[in-house]
Every structure is written in C-alpha cells, then in structure tokens.
Amino acid sequence: MFYFILLLFPYSQSTQQIQNATADYREILSNPMLTPLHGTLEVVMKQEVSLSCHLDSGSPPVRYTLFKNRQKLSALNRTDLTPVLFNLTINSASDVGEYKCKAQNEISNSEKYSRSLNFTLKEPVSKPVLSSPNSQAKKGQNVTLSCLSENGSLPITYTFFKDRQSIQPPVKMQNREAAVISVLIKSSNDFGMYKCKAENCFHNKTKYSNGFNFTLAEERSNSQPLIICLGLTLLLLAIGFALAIPFFIIPLYKAKKFTPTRSSTGHTSKEKVEESEDYVTYAEIEPIQPEACVNLSVIRRDEQENRACATIYSEVLVGEGAQAGPLHSPE
C-alpha cells in the first residue's frame, strides 16, 4: 500500500507540470500585425479602407480590438488564428490618425499591441488665390505675385501665366506656403491678365485662380513740388493781406480822409441880380485867393408870388483863373 502511494505521487506531480506547461503555452502571444488590405497608406476623402489584424502565433480564442489615437473603435473575437478585418471610411482629415490593434487571450488575459499605422490623406488642390501687395504699378517697377492653394495634398506645383502664357518655370512647394514670383513692368503690354495654376498628385483635378490686373499708377510731374510751394506762397500772401486790411489799410485811409485841407473863403455878392421874364443873370464873383475854390450860392428873391419862370438854385466851384458865366434857365 505504501508502495502504491509512492508510485501515485510522481504521477500526480507530472500531471501538474503538464497542465502548467499547457497554461504557459497559452499565454504566449505574438505581437499582432496591422496592415491595410489595399496595400497603401495613401487615402482620399470618402474612401473605404479595410485594416487586417492577425497573429503569427498564440492560442485561441483571441479578442482583437482596434484603436485610433488611443480610443477604442471596435472589437472582434476569433476562435482560431485567422485575421480579422476592420472597415473604415475616410470622411474627414480627422480620420487620418494613429491606428493600433490589440490581441488578447481570454483564458490567460495576456495582451499584445501592434505597431502604429498612419494614413496619408491625398486631397485634390483647392482653387488657388492670386494676390499682390500692390494693385497699381508704373513702368520700370518690380511687382510681386503670390499664389496659394489652402487645401490639397503636398507637394503642390504652382505655375504663373499672363494672357494664357507661362511667364516663369513651375514652382514646387513642399510646405503649405504661397509661391511668390517677381515681375518687371517694362511696358504697357505688361498690364495684362495674370493667373496661376495649382496641381498635385491628382493631375486630372488642376485648379486655376481668378484673373489679376495691375493698373497704371499716375506718375507725378517734377514740377509738382514747385506748384505746391507757389500755392503755399500765394496762400500766405492772401492771409497777410487779409490781416493788413483792418490793421493798416483802413486806419491809413481814414487818416487821409479826415486830414484838413486849405480853407476856402466864401464870397456873397451884394449886387442886385437883374432878372427878366426869360433869363436870370448871375453876377461875377472873384475869389479872395486865386488858388482857392469859391462856393457860390445864388438865391432868387421873388418879389411877386406868381412867376412864369421857376427859380433855379446852383452851386458853382471856381478854380484859379476861371470866371463864372451866365446860366440860362429852361423855358
């Protein structure tokens, strides 16, 4: 009996070792492989993509989980080591992220992760924008033109045109930056219609910009500074004259107007004025000083109330060497 127990103990020990070895074998999982089914990492918008995740070694059953940027997307179970497929649709640029696959043995709870996988979004170029810092130019001036397509897979090749003719070799941009060229305006023929073209790997989806025209800038004459100086001078003179009127000219005029002149002496004739029915006779008046003026007032003294002829009053200014002659009244 004791001998039988001794034989049974080695048997049970070997059975436990086999079970432990089997459990250890089930824990061994290889790192899963995540690959695109269509064989390339370049995708376009609205494209459907299938990702394959599989193990080279391991014990089923296995649970596969797909992650994007460390966020769980979906999970599938397999009772064997056949690959699983995860289907995706690229709807926006955010769908192009970092993808990983996790394989987990549900019995041993061991898990392994695949390497990350990143897609490259291939997008046709958007309509480029052609612009320039200056909309006006003059002959002999260098102007710059810039062309930029805000969307589209890099690299992008830009070509500049004037009146549908290429003016410079194409410019290939590896970054999201505008292509810039310099144009010399030599003559009026250089004021034509300018455009630019943008294209990338989608050669059948080339885009053109709107047209851009430079306008001729007005050239300033060399005499313009002289005209400006002359205008300022005339303005200052006008202001000075306007200020001089109330302070100098008007006071001077008033002073001359009220300056007393040489006095003249009035002389009244005492002679009786002879008059008839038809005429009025005036007496001759000699001034006291020949060079002075004499004010003469003739007043008719009516002796009768009713006269056929009206009375005329007159003022006579007599200068040097002049005499007053008779005046006649109208009939």
mmCIF file of C-alpha atoms in Angstrom:
data_model
loop_
_atom_site.group_PDB
_atom_site.id
_atom_site.type_symbol
_atom_site.label_atom_id
_atom_site.label_comp_id
_atom_site.label_asym_id
_atom_site.label_seq_id
_atom_site.Cartn_x
_atom_site.Cartn_y
_atom_site.Cartn_z
ATOM 1 C CA MET A 1 0.000 0.000 0.000
ATOM 2 C CA PHE A 2 2.748 2.390 0.847
ATOM 3 C CA TYR A 3 4.480 1.416 -2.357
ATOM 4 C CA PHE A 4 1.370 2.290 -4.379
ATOM 5 C CA ILE A 5 1.210 5.711 -2.781
ATOM 6 C CA LEU A 6 4.820 6.333 -3.706
ATOM 7 C CA LEU A 7 4.054 5.459 -7.309
ATOM 8 C CA LEU A 8 0.953 7.677 -7.399
ATOM 9 C CA PHE A 9 2.759 10.773 -6.127
ATOM 10 C CA PRO A 10 5.204 11.025 -9.075
ATOM 11 C CA TYR A 11 2.287 10.578 -11.483
ATOM 12 C CA SER A 12 0.265 13.430 -9.981
ATOM 13 C CA GLN A 13 3.323 15.671 -9.959
ATOM 14 C CA SER A 14 3.988 15.068 -13.633
ATOM 15 C CA THR A 15 0.310 15.801 -14.455
ATOM 16 C CA GLN A 16 0.535 19.172 -12.702
ATOM 17 C CA GLN A 17 3.663 20.019 -14.655
ATOM 18 C CA ILE A 18 1.911 19.186 -17.920
ATOM 19 C CA GLN A 19 -1.025 21.427 -17.015
ATOM 20 C CA ASN A 20 1.305 24.242 -16.056
ATOM 21 C CA ALA A 21 3.192 23.833 -19.301
ATOM 22 C CA THR A 22 -0.067 23.922 -21.227
ATOM 23 C CA ALA A 23 -1.105 27.099 -19.418
ATOM 24 C CA ASP A 24 2.270 28.662 -20.130
ATOM 25 C CA TYR A 25 1.905 27.764 -23.789
ATOM 26 C CA ARG A 26 -1.473 29.510 -23.975
ATOM 27 C CA GLU A 27 -0.032 32.709 -22.546
ATOM 28 C CA ILE A 28 2.463 33.092 -25.358
ATOM 29 C CA LEU A 29 1.050 35.546 -27.912
ATOM 30 C CA SER A 30 2.967 37.198 -30.683
ATOM 31 C CA ASN A 31 2.523 40.891 -31.403
ATOM 32 C CA PRO A 32 -0.335 41.319 -33.862
ATOM 33 C CA MET A 33 0.236 42.754 -37.337
ATOM 34 C CA LEU A 34 -1.965 45.619 -38.569
ATOM 35 C CA THR A 35 -1.867 46.217 -42.334
ATOM 36 C CA PRO A 36 -4.112 47.951 -44.903
ATOM 37 C CA LEU A 37 -5.831 45.471 -47.151
ATOM 38 C CA HIS A 38 -5.358 47.598 -50.278
ATOM 39 C CA GLY A 39 -1.598 47.737 -49.629
ATOM 40 C CA THR A 40 -1.022 51.506 -49.389
ATOM 41 C CA LEU A 41 -1.330 54.113 -46.670
ATOM 42 C CA GLU A 42 -2.403 56.866 -49.062
ATOM 43 C CA VAL A 43 -6.124 57.523 -48.969
ATOM 44 C CA VAL A 44 -8.540 60.051 -50.382
ATOM 45 C CA MET A 45 -11.664 61.604 -48.978
ATOM 46 C CA LYS A 46 -14.744 59.336 -48.836
ATOM 47 C CA GLN A 47 -12.574 56.274 -49.421
ATOM 48 C CA GLU A 48 -13.429 52.958 -47.709
ATOM 49 C CA VAL A 49 -10.455 51.287 -46.058
ATOM 50 C CA SER A 50 -10.066 47.726 -44.649
ATOM 51 C CA LEU A 51 -7.469 47.012 -41.966
ATOM 52 C CA SER A 52 -6.292 43.452 -41.287
ATOM 53 C CA CYS A 53 -5.117 42.366 -37.818
ATOM 54 C CA HIS A 54 -3.674 38.888 -37.239
ATOM 55 C CA LEU A 55 -1.288 36.866 -35.056
ATOM 56 C CA ASP A 56 1.653 34.779 -36.173
ATOM 57 C CA SER A 57 1.448 32.655 -33.028
ATOM 58 C CA GLY A 58 -0.767 32.292 -29.982
ATOM 59 C CA SER A 59 -3.571 30.221 -28.526
ATOM 60 C CA PRO A 60 -7.169 30.888 -29.471
ATOM 61 C CA PRO A 61 -9.664 32.159 -28.680
ATOM 62 C CA VAL A 62 -8.326 35.685 -29.271
ATOM 63 C CA ARG A 63 -10.087 39.028 -28.976
ATOM 64 C CA TYR A 64 -8.930 41.778 -31.360
ATOM 65 C CA THR A 65 -9.551 45.478 -30.632
ATOM 66 C CA LEU A 66 -8.882 48.434 -32.989
ATOM 67 C CA PHE A 67 -7.819 51.810 -31.592
ATOM 68 C CA LYS A 68 -7.429 55.238 -33.172
ATOM 69 C CA ASN A 69 -5.443 57.808 -31.204
ATOM 70 C CA ARG A 70 -5.828 55.542 -28.127
ATOM 71 C CA GLN A 71 -9.606 55.499 -28.445
ATOM 72 C CA LYS A 72 -11.412 52.196 -28.918
ATOM 73 C CA LEU A 73 -13.218 51.888 -32.230
ATOM 74 C CA SER A 74 -14.395 48.262 -32.419
ATOM 75 C CA ALA A 75 -13.589 44.694 -31.233
ATOM 76 C CA LEU A 76 -13.877 41.219 -32.826
ATOM 77 C CA ASN A 77 -13.439 37.677 -31.452
ATOM 78 C CA ARG A 78 -11.750 34.735 -33.191
ATOM 79 C CA THR A 79 -11.718 31.096 -32.148
ATOM 80 C CA ASP A 80 -8.759 30.464 -34.402
ATOM 81 C CA LEU A 81 -5.791 32.433 -35.705
ATOM 82 C CA THR A 82 -7.439 33.718 -38.871
ATOM 83 C CA PRO A 83 -7.088 37.501 -39.449
ATOM 84 C CA VAL A 84 -9.872 39.919 -38.632
ATOM 85 C CA LEU A 85 -10.879 42.856 -40.845
ATOM 86 C CA PHE A 86 -11.850 46.330 -39.623
ATOM 87 C CA ASN A 87 -13.660 48.505 -42.173
ATOM 88 C CA LEU A 88 -13.325 52.312 -42.109
ATOM 89 C CA THR A 89 -14.474 55.292 -44.180
ATOM 90 C CA ILE A 90 -12.301 58.401 -44.518
ATOM 91 C CA ASN A 91 -14.849 61.189 -44.130
ATOM 92 C CA SER A 92 -12.570 63.974 -42.913
ATOM 93 C CA ALA A 93 -8.964 64.809 -42.161
ATOM 94 C CA SER A 94 -9.508 63.700 -38.555
ATOM 95 C CA ASP A 95 -9.943 60.120 -39.777
ATOM 96 C CA VAL A 96 -6.278 60.100 -40.734
ATOM 97 C CA GLY A 97 -4.804 59.346 -37.307
ATOM 98 C CA GLU A 98 -2.718 56.743 -35.498
ATOM 99 C CA TYR A 99 -4.242 53.253 -35.631
ATOM 100 C CA LYS A 100 -3.273 50.245 -33.466
ATOM 101 C CA CYS A 101 -4.556 46.710 -32.934
ATOM 102 C CA LYS A 102 -4.597 44.788 -29.637
ATOM 103 C CA ALA A 103 -4.735 40.975 -29.378
ATOM 104 C CA GLN A 104 -5.874 39.427 -26.099
ATOM 105 C CA ASN A 105 -6.088 35.793 -24.971
ATOM 106 C CA GLU A 106 -9.298 35.482 -22.953
ATOM 107 C CA ILE A 107 -8.053 32.467 -20.935
ATOM 108 C CA SER A 108 -4.694 33.801 -19.843
ATOM 109 C CA ASN A 109 -5.666 37.513 -20.045
ATOM 110 C CA SER A 110 -2.399 38.262 -21.826
ATOM 111 C CA GLU A 111 -2.449 41.077 -24.429
ATOM 112 C CA LYS A 112 -0.136 42.430 -27.105
ATOM 113 C CA TYR A 113 -0.253 45.571 -29.312
ATOM 114 C CA SER A 114 0.696 46.062 -32.920
ATOM 115 C CA ARG A 115 2.828 48.857 -34.297
ATOM 116 C CA SER A 116 1.064 52.115 -35.100
ATOM 117 C CA LEU A 117 -0.220 52.765 -38.584
ATOM 118 C CA ASN A 118 -0.749 56.262 -40.067
ATOM 119 C CA PHE A 119 -2.597 57.120 -43.236
ATOM 120 C CA THR A 120 -1.658 59.934 -45.600
ATOM 121 C CA LEU A 121 -4.633 61.836 -46.921
ATOM 122 C CA LYS A 122 -4.401 62.589 -50.601
ATOM 123 C CA GLU A 123 -6.626 65.530 -51.417
ATOM 124 C CA PRO A 124 -7.023 67.457 -54.656
ATOM 125 C CA VAL A 125 -5.955 71.081 -54.553
ATOM 126 C CA SER A 126 -8.495 73.786 -53.861
ATOM 127 C CA LYS A 127 -8.865 76.842 -56.066
ATOM 128 C CA PRO A 128 -5.722 78.949 -55.594
ATOM 129 C CA VAL A 129 -5.766 82.636 -54.734
ATOM 130 C CA LEU A 130 -3.559 85.017 -56.731
ATOM 131 C CA SER A 131 -2.672 88.280 -54.983
ATOM 132 C CA SER A 132 -0.138 91.100 -54.906
ATOM 133 C CA PRO A 133 0.776 93.728 -52.283
ATOM 134 C CA ASN A 134 0.261 96.445 -54.902
ATOM 135 C CA SER A 135 -2.664 96.748 -57.267
ATOM 136 C CA GLN A 136 -1.046 99.720 -59.058
ATOM 137 C CA ALA A 137 2.304 99.804 -60.806
ATOM 138 C CA LYS A 138 4.293 102.047 -63.095
ATOM 139 C CA LYS A 139 6.724 101.324 -65.876
ATOM 140 C CA GLY A 140 10.103 100.117 -64.664
ATOM 141 C CA GLN A 141 8.720 98.816 -61.356
ATOM 142 C CA ASN A 142 9.172 95.282 -59.978
ATOM 143 C CA VAL A 143 5.944 93.772 -58.635
ATOM 144 C CA THR A 144 5.371 90.504 -56.781
ATOM 145 C CA LEU A 145 2.667 87.894 -57.292
ATOM 146 C CA SER A 146 1.800 85.148 -54.790
ATOM 147 C CA CYS A 147 -0.313 82.036 -55.387
ATOM 148 C CA LEU A 148 -1.650 79.771 -52.621
ATOM 149 C CA SER A 149 -3.990 76.788 -52.504
ATOM 150 C CA GLU A 150 -5.202 76.367 -48.917
ATOM 151 C CA ASN A 151 -6.236 72.722 -49.307
ATOM 152 C CA GLY A 152 -4.697 69.795 -51.113
ATOM 153 C CA SER A 153 -2.072 67.140 -50.592
ATOM 154 C CA LEU A 154 1.525 68.274 -50.643
ATOM 155 C CA PRO A 155 3.611 68.876 -52.611
ATOM 156 C CA ILE A 156 1.770 71.413 -54.763
ATOM 157 C CA THR A 157 3.146 72.797 -58.009
ATOM 158 C CA TYR A 158 2.257 76.380 -58.992
ATOM 159 C CA THR A 159 2.519 77.869 -62.473
ATOM 160 C CA PHE A 160 2.067 81.568 -63.311
ATOM 161 C CA PHE A 161 0.519 82.818 -66.534
ATOM 162 C CA LYS A 162 -0.001 86.116 -68.315
ATOM 163 C CA ASP A 163 -2.606 86.128 -71.046
ATOM 164 C CA ARG A 164 -2.576 82.291 -71.008
ATOM 165 C CA GLN A 165 1.191 82.108 -71.493
ATOM 166 C CA SER A 166 3.556 80.782 -68.848
ATOM 167 C CA ILE A 167 5.890 83.537 -67.644
ATOM 168 C CA GLN A 168 8.199 81.512 -65.341
ATOM 169 C CA PRO A 169 9.076 77.855 -64.662
ATOM 170 C CA PRO A 170 6.709 75.994 -62.294
ATOM 171 C CA VAL A 171 7.345 76.377 -58.564
ATOM 172 C CA LYS A 172 7.030 73.217 -56.416
ATOM 173 C CA MET A 173 6.143 73.837 -52.762
ATOM 174 C CA GLN A 174 6.728 71.109 -50.167
ATOM 175 C CA ASN A 175 5.079 73.149 -47.392
ATOM 176 C CA ARG A 176 1.751 74.932 -47.096
ATOM 177 C CA GLU A 177 3.206 78.223 -48.293
ATOM 178 C CA ALA A 178 2.475 80.552 -51.179
ATOM 179 C CA ALA A 179 4.620 80.524 -54.282
ATOM 180 C CA VAL A 180 5.976 84.031 -54.945
ATOM 181 C CA ILE A 181 7.468 85.459 -58.140
ATOM 182 C CA SER A 182 8.704 88.897 -59.211
ATOM 183 C CA VAL A 183 7.584 90.579 -62.442
ATOM 184 C CA LEU A 184 9.198 93.620 -64.079
ATOM 185 C CA ILE A 185 6.718 96.036 -65.652
ATOM 186 C CA LYS A 186 8.607 97.118 -68.765
ATOM 187 C CA SER A 187 5.818 98.489 -70.929
ATOM 188 C CA SER A 188 2.069 98.842 -71.166
ATOM 189 C CA ASN A 189 1.903 95.273 -72.508
ATOM 190 C CA ASP A 190 2.834 94.018 -69.041
ATOM 191 C CA PHE A 191 -0.501 95.280 -67.661
ATOM 192 C CA GLY A 192 -2.358 92.198 -68.910
ATOM 193 C CA MET A 193 -4.347 89.443 -67.206
ATOM 194 C CA TYR A 194 -2.370 87.329 -64.723
ATOM 195 C CA LYS A 195 -3.412 83.888 -63.415
ATOM 196 C CA CYS A 196 -1.857 80.944 -61.562
ATOM 197 C CA LYS A 197 -2.422 77.178 -61.667
ATOM 198 C CA ALA A 198 -2.165 74.715 -58.755
ATOM 199 C CA GLU A 199 -1.802 70.937 -59.098
ATOM 200 C CA ASN A 200 -0.627 67.958 -57.041
ATOM 201 C CA CYS A 201 -0.738 64.180 -57.476
ATOM 202 C CA PHE A 202 -4.301 64.463 -58.801
ATOM 203 C CA HIS A 203 -3.240 65.621 -62.243
ATOM 204 C CA ASN A 204 -6.768 65.489 -63.587
ATOM 205 C CA LYS A 205 -8.003 67.954 -60.939
ATOM 206 C CA THR A 206 -5.916 71.040 -61.700
ATOM 207 C CA LYS A 207 -7.317 74.352 -60.448
ATOM 208 C CA TYR A 208 -6.854 77.926 -61.759
ATOM 209 C CA SER A 209 -7.103 81.196 -59.875
ATOM 210 C CA ASN A 210 -9.135 84.240 -60.793
ATOM 211 C CA GLY A 211 -7.547 86.850 -63.024
ATOM 212 C CA PHE A 212 -5.482 89.696 -61.586
ATOM 213 C CA ASN A 213 -4.777 93.015 -63.321
ATOM 214 C CA PHE A 214 -2.331 95.759 -62.447
ATOM 215 C CA THR A 215 -3.463 99.325 -63.074
ATOM 216 C CA LEU A 216 -1.096 102.065 -64.216
ATOM 217 C CA ALA A 217 -0.138 104.370 -61.368
ATOM 218 C CA GLU A 218 -0.228 108.106 -62.097
ATOM 219 C CA GLU A 219 3.295 109.433 -62.429
ATOM 220 C CA ARG A 220 3.944 112.630 -60.560
ATOM 221 C CA SER A 221 5.387 115.554 -62.517
ATOM 222 C CA ASN A 222 8.743 117.057 -61.497
ATOM 223 C CA SER A 223 7.121 120.490 -61.305
ATOM 224 C CA GLN A 224 4.562 119.360 -58.756
ATOM 225 C CA PRO A 225 6.686 120.370 -55.716
ATOM 226 C CA LEU A 226 7.208 123.812 -57.293
ATOM 227 C CA ILE A 227 3.467 124.197 -57.825
ATOM 228 C CA ILE A 228 2.815 123.243 -54.227
ATOM 229 C CA CYS A 229 5.364 125.787 -52.957
ATOM 230 C CA LEU A 230 3.892 128.503 -55.175
ATOM 231 C CA GLY A 231 0.404 127.738 -53.942
ATOM 232 C CA LEU A 232 1.530 127.928 -50.327
ATOM 233 C CA THR A 233 3.260 131.252 -51.000
ATOM 234 C CA LEU A 234 0.126 132.741 -52.556
ATOM 235 C CA LEU A 235 -1.931 131.471 -49.658
ATOM 236 C CA LEU A 236 0.397 133.119 -47.144
ATOM 237 C CA LEU A 237 0.276 136.394 -49.096
ATOM 238 C CA ALA A 238 -3.512 136.306 -49.157
ATOM 239 C CA ILE A 239 -3.624 135.694 -45.416
ATOM 240 C CA GLY A 240 -1.175 138.550 -44.825
ATOM 241 C CA PHE A 241 -3.200 140.928 -46.988
ATOM 242 C CA ALA A 242 -6.400 139.962 -45.204
ATOM 243 C CA LEU A 243 -4.775 140.693 -41.855
ATOM 244 C CA ALA A 244 -3.368 144.014 -43.104
ATOM 245 C CA ILE A 245 -6.777 145.397 -44.147
ATOM 246 C CA PRO A 246 -8.215 146.012 -40.649
ATOM 247 C CA PHE A 247 -4.899 146.937 -39.040
ATOM 248 C CA PHE A 248 -3.097 149.088 -41.652
ATOM 249 C CA ILE A 249 -5.100 149.951 -44.780
ATOM 250 C CA ILE A 250 -8.364 151.045 -43.144
ATOM 251 C CA PRO A 251 -6.664 153.256 -40.486
ATOM 252 C CA LEU A 252 -4.471 154.858 -43.192
ATOM 253 C CA TYR A 253 -7.489 155.568 -45.377
ATOM 254 C CA LYS A 254 -9.372 157.144 -42.509
ATOM 255 C CA ALA A 255 -6.359 159.319 -41.624
ATOM 256 C CA LYS A 256 -6.115 160.669 -45.180
ATOM 257 C CA LYS A 257 -9.865 161.263 -45.421
ATOM 258 C CA PHE A 258 -10.083 163.435 -42.323
ATOM 259 C CA THR A 259 -6.879 165.460 -42.929
ATOM 260 C CA PRO A 260 -7.914 169.231 -43.128
ATOM 261 C CA THR A 261 -7.257 170.929 -46.486
ATOM 262 C CA ARG A 262 -6.590 174.563 -47.169
ATOM 263 C CA SER A 263 -9.644 176.554 -46.259
ATOM 264 C CA SER A 264 -11.583 178.422 -48.883
ATOM 265 C CA THR A 265 -13.416 181.647 -48.354
ATOM 266 C CA GLY A 266 -16.963 182.041 -49.394
ATOM 267 C CA HIS A 267 -17.998 185.332 -51.017
ATOM 268 C CA THR A 268 -21.513 186.607 -51.130
ATOM 269 C CA SER A 269 -22.465 189.037 -53.842
ATOM 270 C CA LYS A 270 -24.249 192.107 -52.681
ATOM 271 C CA GLU A 271 -25.106 193.213 -56.133
ATOM 272 C CA LYS A 272 -28.697 193.033 -57.108
ATOM 273 C CA VAL A 273 -29.368 190.323 -59.530
ATOM 274 C CA GLU A 274 -31.040 191.597 -62.590
ATOM 275 C CA GLU A 275 -33.606 189.316 -63.987
ATOM 276 C CA SER A 276 -36.116 189.408 -66.689
ATOM 277 C CA GLU A 277 -39.028 187.364 -67.692
ATOM 278 C CA ASP A 278 -36.949 184.881 -69.638
ATOM 279 C CA TYR A 279 -33.463 184.922 -68.159
ATOM 280 C CA VAL A 280 -31.676 185.013 -64.884
ATOM 281 C CA THR A 281 -28.408 186.939 -64.820
ATOM 282 C CA TYR A 282 -25.640 185.982 -62.398
ATOM 283 C CA ALA A 283 -23.036 188.353 -61.088
ATOM 284 C CA GLU A 284 -19.340 187.593 -61.499
ATOM 285 C CA ILE A 285 -17.619 186.557 -58.305
ATOM 286 C CA GLU A 286 -13.918 186.846 -57.836
ATOM 287 C CA PRO A 287 -12.358 184.704 -55.116
ATOM 288 C CA ILE A 288 -10.197 186.279 -52.481
ATOM 289 C CA GLN A 289 -7.403 183.777 -53.140
ATOM 290 C CA PRO A 290 -6.946 182.711 -56.751
ATOM 291 C CA GLU A 291 -5.896 179.193 -55.967
ATOM 292 C CA ALA A 292 -8.784 178.508 -53.630
ATOM 293 C CA CYS A 293 -12.188 177.276 -54.520
ATOM 294 C CA VAL A 294 -15.186 179.554 -54.087
ATOM 295 C CA ASN A 295 -18.590 178.280 -53.168
ATOM 296 C CA LEU A 296 -21.271 180.332 -54.821
ATOM 297 C CA SER A 297 -24.880 180.154 -53.868
ATOM 298 C CA VAL A 298 -27.443 182.085 -55.859
ATOM 299 C CA ILE A 299 -30.753 182.680 -54.296
ATOM 300 C CA ARG A 300 -33.532 184.290 -56.172
ATOM 301 C CA ARG A 301 -35.617 186.638 -54.151
ATOM 302 C CA ASP A 302 -39.122 186.706 -55.510
ATOM 303 C CA GLU A 303 -40.947 189.987 -55.249
ATOM 304 C CA GLN A 304 -44.015 188.603 -56.792
ATOM 305 C CA GLU A 305 -45.744 185.434 -55.820
ATOM 306 C CA ASN A 306 -46.787 184.343 -59.308
ATOM 307 C CA ARG A 307 -43.945 183.963 -61.801
ATOM 308 C CA ALA A 308 -43.960 182.419 -65.223
ATOM 309 C CA CYS A 309 -40.429 181.016 -64.782
ATOM 310 C CA ALA A 310 -39.317 178.777 -61.954
ATOM 311 C CA THR A 311 -36.411 179.760 -59.752
ATOM 312 C CA ILE A 312 -33.137 177.776 -60.203
ATOM 313 C CA TYR A 313 -30.551 177.305 -57.461
ATOM 314 C CA SER A 314 -26.999 176.409 -58.354
ATOM 315 C CA GLU A 315 -23.640 175.834 -56.718
ATOM 316 C CA VAL A 316 -20.573 176.900 -58.669
ATOM 317 C CA LEU A 317 -16.985 175.846 -57.995
ATOM 318 C CA VAL A 318 -14.472 178.294 -59.442
ATOM 319 C CA GLY A 319 -10.796 177.457 -59.806
ATOM 320 C CA GLU A 320 -7.762 179.619 -60.488
ATOM 321 C CA GLY A 321 -8.190 181.950 -63.451
ATOM 322 C CA ALA A 322 -11.773 180.867 -64.120
ATOM 323 C CA GLN A 323 -14.844 183.051 -64.264
ATOM 324 C CA ALA A 324 -18.444 182.301 -63.763
ATOM 325 C CA GLY A 325 -20.599 182.913 -66.802
ATOM 326 C CA PRO A 326 -24.307 183.322 -67.117
ATOM 327 C CA LEU A 327 -26.538 180.341 -66.952
ATOM 328 C CA HIS A 328 -29.900 180.131 -68.575
ATOM 329 C CA SER A 329 -32.961 178.684 -67.100
ATOM 330 C CA PRO A 330 -35.149 176.436 -69.172
ATOM 331 C CA GLU A 331 -38.133 177.981 -70.796
#
